[in-house]
XYZ file of C-alpha atoms in Angstrom:
719
model
C 0.025 -0.034 -0.162
C 1.184 3.628 -0.159
C 2.714 5.399 2.865
C 1.022 8.171 4.711
C 2.719 10.972 3.806
C 4.528 13.071 6.589
C 2.907 16.341 7.664
C 4.100 19.790 6.078
C 7.733 20.613 7.371
C 8.197 17.116 9.142
C 11.036 14.793 8.325
C 9.963 11.303 7.068
C 11.097 8.605 9.355
C 11.342 5.083 9.036
C 10.406 2.457 12.006
C 12.606 -0.443 12.186
C 11.059 -3.189 13.916
C 13.903 -5.582 15.733
C 12.725 -8.948 17.186
C 14.039 -8.524 20.793
C 15.435 -5.470 22.624
C 18.992 -6.536 22.779
C 19.014 -6.263 18.906
C 17.115 -2.944 18.961
C 19.966 -1.889 20.949
C 22.772 -3.137 18.673
C 21.217 -1.617 15.694
C 21.142 1.953 17.368
C 24.596 1.463 18.322
C 25.845 0.231 14.787
C 23.562 2.916 12.940
C 24.427 5.643 15.431
C 22.928 9.141 16.890
C 20.072 7.465 18.650
C 18.774 8.721 21.667
C 16.777 6.332 24.251
C 13.097 7.728 24.534
C 11.071 5.385 26.927
C 11.251 1.898 25.248
C 12.441 2.824 21.840
C 15.450 4.900 20.275
C 15.066 7.844 17.950
C 17.045 9.764 15.362
C 15.979 12.628 12.956
C 15.213 9.906 10.062
C 14.546 6.646 12.036
C 13.230 5.147 15.322
C 13.975 1.721 16.536
C 11.544 -0.483 18.696
C 11.243 -3.804 19.638
C 9.290 -7.172 19.735
C 9.665 -9.793 22.243
C 9.737 -12.565 19.895
C 6.178 -13.563 18.886
C 3.716 -10.713 19.985
C 0.654 -12.187 17.938
C -0.279 -15.459 17.519
C -3.171 -17.388 15.054
C -6.028 -19.069 16.924
C -9.735 -19.895 17.133
C -12.610 -17.645 17.892
C -14.403 -18.497 21.047
C -16.953 -21.066 19.247
C -14.403 -22.664 17.523
C -12.229 -22.815 20.764
C -15.181 -24.843 22.370
C -15.735 -27.451 19.892
C -14.093 -30.386 21.648
C -16.951 -33.214 20.877
C -16.150 -35.170 18.335
C -19.178 -34.758 16.462
C -18.443 -30.791 16.244
C -14.618 -31.939 14.698
C -12.987 -30.476 12.426
C -12.441 -26.903 13.513
C -11.461 -25.659 10.132
C -12.107 -21.866 10.282
C -12.578 -19.980 7.056
C -9.924 -17.393 8.748
C -7.959 -17.528 11.603
C -8.421 -15.058 14.825
C -5.153 -13.071 15.436
C -4.618 -12.679 19.374
C -2.165 -10.850 21.375
C -0.029 -13.351 23.110
C -0.266 -13.044 26.992
C 2.260 -10.649 28.299
C 2.742 -8.760 24.940
C 0.205 -6.058 25.442
C 2.816 -3.231 26.018
C 4.957 -3.855 23.252
C 1.905 -4.094 20.695
C 0.592 -0.911 22.270
C 3.948 0.789 21.574
C 4.468 -0.403 18.017
C 0.419 0.893 17.426
C 1.344 4.173 18.695
C 4.664 4.531 16.579
C 3.095 2.882 13.604
C 0.576 5.651 13.807
C 2.756 8.504 13.910
C 2.393 10.909 10.689
C 6.158 11.200 10.324
C 6.660 7.764 9.747
C 6.392 6.885 6.324
C 8.122 3.539 6.016
C 8.169 0.392 8.340
C 11.541 -1.710 7.996
C 11.421 -5.759 9.130
C 14.789 -6.145 11.180
C 13.301 -9.570 12.810
C 15.411 -12.451 12.502
C 16.456 -13.357 9.017
C 14.426 -16.437 8.522
C 10.656 -17.962 8.428
C 9.934 -17.277 11.942
C 11.437 -13.878 11.688
C 9.032 -12.832 8.703
C 5.654 -14.292 10.648
C 6.944 -12.337 14.096
C 6.959 -9.269 11.895
C 3.903 -10.150 9.575
C 1.333 -10.800 12.218
C 2.065 -7.817 13.832
C 1.611 -5.666 10.465
C -1.610 -7.270 9.893
C -3.056 -7.156 13.305
C -2.247 -3.373 13.529
C -3.759 -3.181 10.085
C -0.700 -1.138 8.640
C -0.558 0.022 5.131
C 2.942 1.608 5.222
C 5.321 0.572 2.818
C 7.831 -2.447 4.168
C 11.656 -2.677 3.750
C 13.451 -5.796 4.874
C 16.805 -5.687 6.757
C 18.226 -8.891 6.292
C 21.476 -9.437 8.993
C 23.770 -12.560 8.278
C 25.934 -11.459 10.924
C 25.697 -9.018 13.768
C 28.957 -7.466 13.858
C 28.532 -3.293 13.816
C 30.055 -3.033 10.230
C 27.825 -6.198 9.113
C 24.640 -4.184 10.353
C 25.864 -0.919 8.519
C 25.985 -2.966 5.334
C 22.848 -4.641 5.519
C 21.297 -1.298 6.140
C 22.824 0.209 3.342
C 21.188 -2.943 1.419
C 17.831 -2.936 2.711
C 15.097 -4.527 0.162
C 11.431 -4.186 -0.670
C 9.423 -5.995 1.586
C 7.488 -7.501 -1.206
C 10.575 -9.435 -2.176
C 10.080 -11.584 1.106
C 6.087 -12.477 0.267
C 6.547 -16.008 -0.314
C 8.690 -16.463 3.063
C 5.802 -15.308 4.758
C 3.216 -17.246 3.195
C 5.401 -20.453 3.812
C 5.671 -18.936 7.694
C 1.953 -18.284 7.933
C 1.236 -21.974 6.281
C 3.469 -23.631 8.521
C 1.589 -21.677 11.496
C -2.195 -23.054 10.528
C -0.949 -26.404 9.246
C 0.535 -26.814 12.752
C -2.653 -25.425 14.431
C -5.208 -27.229 12.346
C -3.709 -30.549 12.397
C -2.697 -30.320 16.274
C -5.617 -29.076 17.960
C -7.997 -31.023 15.636
C -6.086 -34.309 16.181
C -5.642 -33.418 20.016
C -9.130 -32.888 20.123
C -10.346 -35.700 18.321
C -7.814 -38.620 19.770
C -8.624 -37.250 23.449
C -12.394 -38.187 22.836
C -11.424 -41.395 21.076
C -9.358 -42.220 24.064
C -12.225 -41.968 26.507
C -14.609 -43.870 24.318
C -12.191 -46.766 24.775
C -11.276 -46.206 28.566
C -11.647 -43.996 31.563
C -8.515 -42.191 30.908
C -9.378 -38.715 30.882
C -5.406 -37.221 29.739
C -5.043 -35.008 27.114
C -3.612 -36.988 23.818
C -1.416 -34.373 22.823
C -0.376 -34.885 18.900
C 1.559 -32.616 16.771
C 2.637 -32.282 12.849
C 6.216 -32.454 13.586
C 6.418 -33.445 17.223
C 4.296 -36.952 16.767
C 6.427 -38.329 13.585
C 9.784 -37.631 15.955
C 8.286 -39.517 18.907
C 7.159 -42.146 16.785
C 10.953 -42.500 15.699
C 11.933 -42.857 19.309
C 9.349 -45.350 20.038
C 10.058 -47.348 17.172
C 13.930 -47.828 17.960
C 12.743 -48.672 21.893
C 10.195 -51.366 20.414
C 13.001 -53.026 18.279
C 15.067 -53.059 21.334
C 12.312 -54.651 23.303
C 11.923 -57.326 20.735
C 15.330 -57.785 20.117
C 16.788 -61.294 20.862
C 20.212 -61.601 21.233
C 21.898 -64.309 19.143
C 25.303 -66.073 20.188
C 28.401 -66.043 17.687
C 31.765 -66.857 17.557
C 34.936 -65.602 16.321
C 38.359 -67.133 15.515
C 41.105 -64.971 16.396
C 44.717 -65.657 15.186
C 47.790 -64.057 16.849
C 51.183 -64.259 14.972
C 54.517 -62.894 15.106
C 56.739 -61.023 12.976
C 60.123 -59.313 13.054
C 58.185 -56.451 13.155
C 56.191 -57.304 16.248
C 52.973 -58.842 17.100
C 49.569 -58.298 15.302
C 46.325 -60.489 15.114
C 43.692 -61.361 12.708
C 40.126 -62.771 12.402
C 39.313 -65.687 10.845
C 36.849 -65.031 7.641
C 34.417 -66.998 5.424
C 35.882 -65.711 1.433
C 32.408 -67.304 0.289
C 30.489 -64.874 2.446
C 28.346 -62.732 0.857
C 25.628 -60.088 2.247
C 22.179 -61.434 2.639
C 18.778 -60.558 4.165
C 20.167 -61.503 7.862
C 21.593 -58.167 8.797
C 23.629 -59.721 11.895
C 25.466 -62.034 9.205
C 29.325 -60.978 8.834
C 31.955 -62.702 7.191
C 33.704 -63.321 10.525
C 30.993 -64.559 12.300
C 30.346 -68.157 12.945
C 27.230 -69.463 14.222
C 27.721 -72.820 15.083
C 30.503 -73.113 18.105
C 31.464 -76.682 17.079
C 32.386 -75.479 13.755
C 34.812 -72.274 15.162
C 36.322 -74.738 17.278
C 37.199 -77.251 14.417
C 38.462 -74.176 12.559
C 40.828 -73.456 15.843
C 41.859 -77.134 16.159
C 43.080 -77.229 12.300
C 45.235 -74.119 12.653
C 46.412 -74.618 16.267
C 50.311 -74.547 16.168
C 50.576 -74.779 12.598
C 52.919 -72.344 10.837
C 51.233 -69.884 8.276
C 51.828 -70.796 4.575
C 51.373 -67.577 3.267
C 51.061 -63.288 4.111
C 49.186 -61.681 1.579
C 49.245 -57.920 1.885
C 47.754 -54.986 0.141
C 48.594 -51.426 0.845
C 46.701 -48.245 -0.705
C 46.519 -44.669 -0.234
C 43.263 -43.514 1.521
C 42.422 -39.294 1.483
C 39.826 -38.031 3.887
C 38.520 -34.668 2.659
C 37.704 -31.861 5.541
C 34.182 -31.959 6.745
C 31.783 -29.617 5.119
C 31.032 -26.460 7.131
C 28.354 -26.602 9.995
C 24.820 -25.889 9.318
C 22.947 -25.768 12.425
C 21.811 -29.309 12.486
C 25.134 -30.840 12.067
C 26.740 -28.336 14.611
C 24.113 -29.851 17.147
C 25.033 -33.344 16.103
C 28.550 -33.077 16.595
C 28.210 -31.007 20.015
C 26.124 -33.577 21.565
C 28.369 -36.501 20.321
C 31.435 -34.664 21.544
C 30.327 -32.784 24.594
C 26.618 -34.096 25.463
C 25.361 -30.710 24.661
C 21.457 -30.786 24.082
C 20.242 -29.405 20.587
C 18.881 -26.373 22.595
C 21.781 -25.598 24.496
C 23.681 -25.731 21.196
C 21.227 -23.445 19.632
C 21.394 -21.008 22.379
C 25.218 -20.927 22.427
C 25.090 -20.391 18.771
C 22.401 -17.590 18.806
C 24.336 -15.765 21.949
C 27.759 -16.035 19.970
C 25.896 -14.474 16.806
C 23.726 -11.943 18.878
C 25.632 -10.949 21.993
C 29.236 -12.098 21.192
C 28.875 -11.035 17.582
C 31.475 -13.828 16.858
C 29.810 -16.376 14.704
C 27.363 -15.376 11.581
C 23.863 -16.201 11.949
C 23.145 -20.152 13.213
C 19.500 -21.096 12.288
C 20.869 -21.963 8.703
C 20.480 -25.233 6.589
C 23.483 -24.383 4.155
C 26.933 -25.867 4.315
C 28.220 -23.611 1.749
C 29.223 -20.152 1.258
C 28.272 -17.628 -1.673
C 30.776 -17.527 -4.405
C 31.810 -13.949 -3.906
C 32.809 -14.778 -0.206
C 36.217 -15.292 -0.863
C 37.942 -11.777 0.141
C 35.358 -12.128 3.177
C 36.887 -15.281 4.165
C 40.736 -14.300 3.834
C 39.658 -11.108 5.956
C 38.020 -13.241 8.659
C 40.874 -15.463 8.734
C 43.733 -12.983 8.929
C 41.629 -11.869 12.283
C 41.398 -15.119 13.865
C 45.467 -14.687 14.279
C 45.418 -15.265 18.108
C 46.148 -18.652 19.933
C 44.957 -21.221 19.336
C 43.977 -20.721 15.834
C 46.707 -18.105 14.534
C 49.394 -20.824 13.605
C 46.826 -22.578 11.238
C 45.202 -19.517 9.876
C 48.559 -18.159 8.963
C 49.465 -21.200 7.019
C 46.231 -21.477 4.985
C 46.902 -17.416 4.055
C 50.397 -18.051 3.164
C 50.013 -21.135 1.082
C 47.153 -19.421 -1.053
C 44.891 -22.256 0.097
C 41.439 -19.996 -0.055
C 40.541 -20.827 -3.547
C 37.257 -21.311 -5.345
C 36.134 -25.054 -4.548
C 32.564 -25.992 -4.587
C 32.410 -27.741 -1.504
C 32.749 -24.622 0.255
C 31.863 -21.790 -2.435
C 28.737 -22.743 -4.060
C 26.113 -20.114 -4.466
C 23.431 -22.860 -5.701
C 23.520 -24.464 -2.323
C 22.796 -21.157 -0.296
C 19.355 -19.991 0.043
C 18.448 -17.603 3.251
C 21.526 -17.869 4.954
C 25.059 -19.672 4.476
C 27.213 -21.808 6.586
C 27.903 -21.008 10.008
C 31.378 -19.283 10.479
C 33.216 -16.865 12.649
C 33.026 -13.648 12.062
C 36.706 -12.672 12.901
C 35.506 -10.674 16.172
C 37.009 -12.165 19.455
C 34.507 -13.211 21.457
C 34.696 -11.952 25.290
C 34.003 -13.789 28.723
C 32.287 -16.959 27.499
C 30.715 -19.965 29.207
C 32.015 -23.192 28.611
C 29.410 -24.425 26.492
C 29.463 -21.364 24.266
C 33.357 -21.642 24.190
C 33.116 -25.358 23.186
C 30.399 -24.426 20.412
C 32.568 -21.661 19.365
C 35.686 -23.746 18.932
C 33.864 -26.124 16.752
C 32.729 -23.826 14.381
C 36.006 -22.210 14.283
C 38.303 -25.285 14.029
C 35.843 -26.858 11.295
C 36.393 -23.482 9.059
C 39.797 -23.325 9.350
C 40.238 -27.030 8.362
C 37.929 -26.612 5.431
C 40.653 -24.693 3.764
C 43.519 -27.541 4.345
C 44.196 -30.273 2.188
C 42.721 -33.802 2.713
C 44.491 -36.126 5.436
C 46.148 -39.187 3.731
C 46.477 -42.795 4.893
C 48.321 -45.917 4.064
C 45.887 -48.868 4.518
C 46.788 -52.090 4.552
C 44.651 -54.965 4.819
C 46.695 -58.179 5.431
C 45.425 -61.935 4.682
C 47.518 -64.564 6.954
C 46.609 -68.170 5.667
C 46.906 -70.992 7.749
C 46.134 -74.747 6.575
C 43.959 -72.726 3.833
C 42.329 -70.858 6.447
C 42.302 -67.143 6.091
C 42.926 -64.712 9.061
C 42.634 -61.078 7.920
C 43.990 -57.873 9.733
C 43.449 -54.299 9.057
C 45.483 -51.101 10.169
C 46.146 -47.809 8.548
C 48.958 -45.132 9.630
C 48.359 -41.219 8.843
C 51.198 -40.112 6.341
C 50.134 -36.495 5.727
C 47.807 -34.877 8.527
C 46.065 -32.421 6.433
C 43.360 -31.038 7.906
C 43.698 -33.082 10.736
C 46.677 -30.876 12.216
C 44.014 -28.258 13.329
C 42.790 -31.091 15.629
C 46.325 -32.063 16.931
C 46.777 -34.997 14.726
C 50.210 -35.626 13.475
C 51.892 -37.769 10.656
C 53.209 -41.132 11.690
C 50.063 -41.822 14.078
C 48.531 -45.153 13.558
C 44.901 -45.519 14.150
C 43.913 -48.244 16.949
C 44.300 -50.840 14.546
C 48.064 -50.139 13.953
C 49.689 -53.210 12.229
C 53.300 -54.371 12.743
C 54.757 -54.615 9.710
C 55.597 -57.921 7.602
C 58.233 -57.947 5.220
C 57.816 -59.550 1.801
C 58.500 -63.485 1.780
C 59.034 -63.328 5.788
C 57.726 -66.169 7.547
C 55.538 -65.589 10.599
C 55.153 -67.280 13.787
C 51.772 -68.737 14.866
C 51.217 -67.794 18.596
C 47.724 -68.856 19.557
C 44.183 -69.368 17.897
C 41.420 -68.965 20.259
C 37.896 -69.186 19.805
C 35.849 -65.983 21.184
C 32.313 -65.992 22.009
C 30.070 -63.135 21.685
C 26.255 -61.780 21.153
C 24.547 -59.652 18.473
C 23.658 -56.242 20.256
C 20.339 -54.639 19.946
C 20.002 -51.425 17.839
C 21.178 -48.303 19.982
C 18.910 -46.060 21.514
C 18.529 -42.529 20.047
C 20.735 -39.783 21.520
C 19.897 -36.024 20.600
C 22.803 -36.616 17.506
C 21.092 -39.675 15.969
C 17.492 -38.076 16.401
C 18.613 -34.710 14.791
C 19.814 -36.923 11.536
C 16.677 -38.942 11.713
C 14.851 -35.629 11.730
C 16.872 -34.244 8.649
C 16.420 -37.421 6.868
C 12.611 -38.002 7.845
C 14.000 -41.197 9.336
C 15.888 -42.905 6.388
C 19.740 -43.796 7.354
C 21.576 -41.724 5.137
C 25.071 -41.326 6.065
C 26.796 -39.972 2.525
C 27.239 -35.967 2.661
C 25.890 -35.653 -0.783
C 23.232 -37.580 0.202
C 22.421 -35.745 3.128
C 22.659 -32.256 1.295
C 19.620 -33.838 -1.337
C 17.517 -35.216 1.525
C 17.417 -31.457 3.538
C 14.357 -30.242 2.012
C 12.165 -33.341 3.046
C 13.088 -33.512 6.720
C 11.100 -32.958 10.143
C 10.687 -29.768 11.112
C 13.625 -26.967 10.182
C 17.074 -26.464 11.575
C 15.311 -23.646 13.562
C 12.406 -25.731 15.278
C 14.003 -29.069 15.911
C 15.318 -28.002 18.904
C 12.167 -27.070 20.664
C 10.642 -30.247 19.283
C 12.631 -32.455 20.990
C 12.402 -30.140 24.037
C 8.812 -29.806 23.917
C 8.897 -34.098 23.961
C 11.114 -33.916 27.233
C 9.036 -31.108 28.957
C 7.142 -32.226 32.316
C 3.917 -31.116 30.921
C 3.899 -33.407 27.719
C 5.750 -35.983 29.739
C 6.780 -38.134 26.327
C 10.531 -38.578 26.361
C 13.152 -38.450 28.918
C 16.829 -38.037 28.976
C 18.821 -40.603 30.511
C 22.499 -39.635 29.980
C 23.153 -39.200 26.132
C 20.110 -41.414 25.440
C 16.521 -40.308 24.744
C 14.012 -42.718 26.129
C 9.984 -42.757 25.926
C 7.834 -42.750 28.817
C 5.052 -45.312 29.274
C 2.648 -42.357 28.168
C 4.879 -41.612 25.002
C 4.720 -45.517 23.751
C 1.231 -45.938 24.878
C 0.585 -42.907 22.508
C 2.279 -44.093 19.561
C 1.011 -47.359 20.068
C -2.380 -46.330 20.141
C -1.981 -43.995 16.983
C -0.519 -47.195 14.943
C -2.912 -49.647 16.172
C -5.948 -47.191 15.051
C -4.060 -46.685 11.621
C -3.529 -43.037 11.994
C -0.280 -43.618 9.568
C -0.815 -39.745 8.846
C 0.362 -38.556 12.515
C 3.070 -41.338 12.915
C 4.870 -41.248 9.607
C 8.161 -39.128 9.398
C 8.436 -39.530 5.525
C 4.654 -37.922 4.958
C 5.549 -34.948 7.521
C 9.149 -34.610 5.550
C 6.796 -34.016 2.182
C 4.855 -31.335 3.908
C 8.427 -29.467 4.864
C 9.300 -30.035 1.023
C 6.284 -28.256 -0.249
C 6.587 -25.286 2.358
C 9.833 -24.751 1.065
C 8.391 -24.921 -2.743
C 6.256 -22.176 -1.310
C 9.221 -20.246 0.041
C 10.311 -20.856 -3.695
C 7.511 -19.509 -5.009
C 6.855 -22.811 -6.884
C 3.739 -23.979 -4.936
C 0.849 -21.409 -3.932
C -0.022 -21.012 -0.482
C -3.806 -21.928 -1.274
C -3.071 -25.220 -2.959
C -1.052 -25.882 0.343
C -3.568 -25.045 2.765
C -6.172 -27.188 0.813
C -3.958 -30.275 1.251
C -4.056 -29.452 4.832
C -7.679 -29.185 5.357
C -8.325 -32.248 3.486
C -5.873 -34.026 5.676
C -7.440 -32.807 8.232
C -10.932 -33.777 7.471
C -9.603 -37.259 6.646
C -7.916 -37.487 9.976
C -11.045 -36.551 12.193
C -13.006 -38.755 9.756
C -10.820 -41.637 10.492
C -11.043 -40.963 14.227
C -14.550 -40.653 13.926
C -14.884 -44.220 11.868
C -12.468 -45.943 14.912
C -15.272 -44.603 17.597
C -17.459 -46.724 15.429
C -21.212 -46.311 15.460
C -21.777 -48.873 18.340
C -21.905 -48.306 21.849
C -19.773 -50.180 24.449
C -20.803 -51.735 27.684
C -24.204 -52.937 28.923
C -25.860 -49.400 30.066
C -27.395 -47.975 26.729
C -31.225 -46.949 27.011
C -34.015 -46.504 24.602
C -34.995 -43.093 24.012
C -37.797 -41.072 21.982
C -35.329 -39.614 19.638
C -35.252 -41.031 16.286
C -32.526 -41.334 13.636
C -32.534 -38.646 11.065
C -30.968 -40.911 8.368
C -32.933 -44.254 8.737
C -35.886 -43.294 11.206
C -34.312 -45.882 13.503
C -34.635 -45.660 17.424
C -31.595 -43.693 19.078
C -30.049 -45.409 21.827
C -27.905 -43.464 24.647
C -25.476 -43.556 27.415
C -24.176 -40.714 29.192
C -21.812 -39.712 26.666
C -23.413 -40.457 23.174
C -26.270 -41.830 21.365
C -25.990 -44.081 18.157
C -29.052 -45.542 16.316
C -29.676 -49.042 17.175
C -29.270 -50.003 13.108
C -25.615 -48.515 13.977
C -26.152 -45.989 11.093
C -25.746 -42.816 12.815
C -24.072 -41.412 15.848
C -24.304 -38.323 18.118
C -22.105 -37.029 21.139
C -24.633 -35.926 23.870
C -22.011 -33.828 25.602
C -21.421 -30.281 23.706
C -18.926 -28.065 25.203
C -19.396 -29.545 29.038
C -23.186 -29.392 28.933
C -25.007 -32.810 28.372
C -28.056 -32.704 26.278
C -31.014 -34.412 27.949
C -33.641 -36.934 26.109
C -36.065 -34.237 24.987
C -33.020 -31.726 23.770
C -31.744 -34.652 21.818
C -35.163 -35.478 20.240
C -35.535 -32.239 19.512
C -32.317 -31.584 17.776
C -32.395 -34.487 15.837
C -36.171 -33.844 14.675
C -35.624 -30.081 13.571
C -31.917 -30.229 13.071
C -31.897 -27.250 15.131
C -32.145 -26.380 19.141
C -33.330 -22.989 20.446
C -30.690 -20.932 22.631
C -29.545 -22.867 25.972
C -27.332 -21.957 28.885
C -24.775 -23.901 30.746
C -22.080 -24.144 27.684
C -18.458 -23.850 28.661
C -15.410 -22.707 26.555
C -12.179 -24.287 26.534
C -11.021 -21.517 29.017
C -14.047 -22.501 31.443
C -16.096 -19.531 30.781
C -19.944 -20.040 30.438
C -21.912 -18.812 27.376
C -25.397 -19.362 25.868
C -26.043 -20.703 22.354
C -28.587 -22.656 20.094
C -27.302 -25.374 18.316
C -27.733 -26.504 14.490
C -26.792 -29.876 12.988
C -24.831 -29.635 10.295
C -26.063 -30.706 6.482
C -23.838 -33.882 6.671
C -25.010 -34.772 10.200
C -21.526 -35.267 11.099
C -21.188 -32.347 13.463
C -22.912 -29.812 15.559
C -22.489 -26.038 15.256
C -23.031 -23.049 17.634
C -25.603 -20.314 17.009
C -25.345 -17.462 18.831
C -28.327 -14.809 19.410
C -28.368 -11.933 17.002
C -26.717 -14.463 14.259
C -23.492 -16.579 13.872
């Protein structure tokens, strides 16, 4: 829309809206000459004000909020209500006042540079019915210089319309599926038992929980199998080494536990040992080849969270909080909520500058080596603009951080070493595979030695080191001695429980097992949630309120409540709520909205259809019949077939099983006469005694929907 012109003689100002007060303070400091004015900053041409994260949320109106009965579901509003979040009225009032000023002609969205930041600003802008033109301040780094650069390169807000549509669609999809699923399943559970617990489900939360429960079920159902290995210990002039008997004819099979060195029959293993015991090997065959290990890719948020969990046991949330503080407070890292592991192709000069600034211990020796060697050059593994969307990989800014907590220091060190290591050469190993032949039986040994440490030097490794399986040398033609042949009994092990590191990987790949880095990149768009939301989803499952997961050391363990929820959904055939792949496809569609390849209308049509199908499935599972012997005949008549209606305290059902209706509506039970009137006339005049979800009493009439599958409220004076 057109801006409101400033009054004659007034200087036109822009209102910059930051996501939180600390960022507003940084903007004022970086841009300069601002004076503090109550809760905002102001200078001649600009005002900076702050939100506190989300100020406005989408929701249902009061009538929709009250609809918890299965017959009245699904709740799918034509338009969602916008509501001020509890405790945010002060910020909203300030922004309303500032936006209304006649000297404010332009609004700048300086909220977090991503989907959620777009939504925080977009909902406030819509709620306050603002029509003034919008510009977007998109910050990759919070150093003073970066803020000033971003301010000089602001874009038209319209360029981010698709990002806002994706954010709004994600928010509405979560509400529709979460609210309808939770209400429908809570009621279904109540028909199956006396349980009155809330059955909490969510679009991303539930399939994530289902993956942890599936792993726990695998462990519970796992039956350990005994197997035997035959180990030989041999002596060469260079020292002692061990080898494991292998079956040269072994091939992969459907049995995942099968290996070339496993013998499933103890007698067979003992026979091999007897045959070879004390016999001098007739031949030692050896193959040695060089193996290179490229430096790992730069971090995106998920890979950083996985590494911090694996190495230091940090939770996904702790790592995100540390990375956010290192970005926002310490200005030492770039924007953390990214899913890119690449940098823009024009970023080489910035990288050289950053490496130059990292000159102090413990990084200076390595950064000087990179710069002196001219190792920063165009390399698609590092610089690839096609792999950069809203944000690039997490790297240091070059600014030395101040007083860091232990966790912050660890996260900073992980990112900085990964960044420096990216420009080093691959590490080179000499890998040896040795076969010692005794009586025609083969004993295999493997070992590797680091020849050129390459990027591993940044992590303190030195050339000449052997890995754990270092191998004593055998000269060509040398006869080796056979010390002992031993049979070792072992058992197959159950699959390990998920840690946050493995669960983040499973979320990123929607449950598919992916180890290859390139494949990981391709799978990202079909993951569960986004890098920015995964930590919150895991924390939500762990929260005492939901009580669905527990932390035991590094392991994530489903609670009995979490196990029961997923088992309940699976037995009811509600795979739309438990399937990681299906939810991953939804995330891919949201990404397509961001890229302008899919319309918001088409996506929301799918969401509504899925919500309707989910509720329909729950209603079918609830079934037309009434359990127990406490059903009684009523005077009410089935509107579908004219049969007699039977009822108990909660529901009424046609004696022929054709039709069913909940008697309890918004906390009020319909008596027999009211039930008969509603079914006969398809409506019932105003009644008192209904209660909203918040517990507030209200008065309303009822109408039976045209498909006879829902009850709607009619308020006096119209809908």
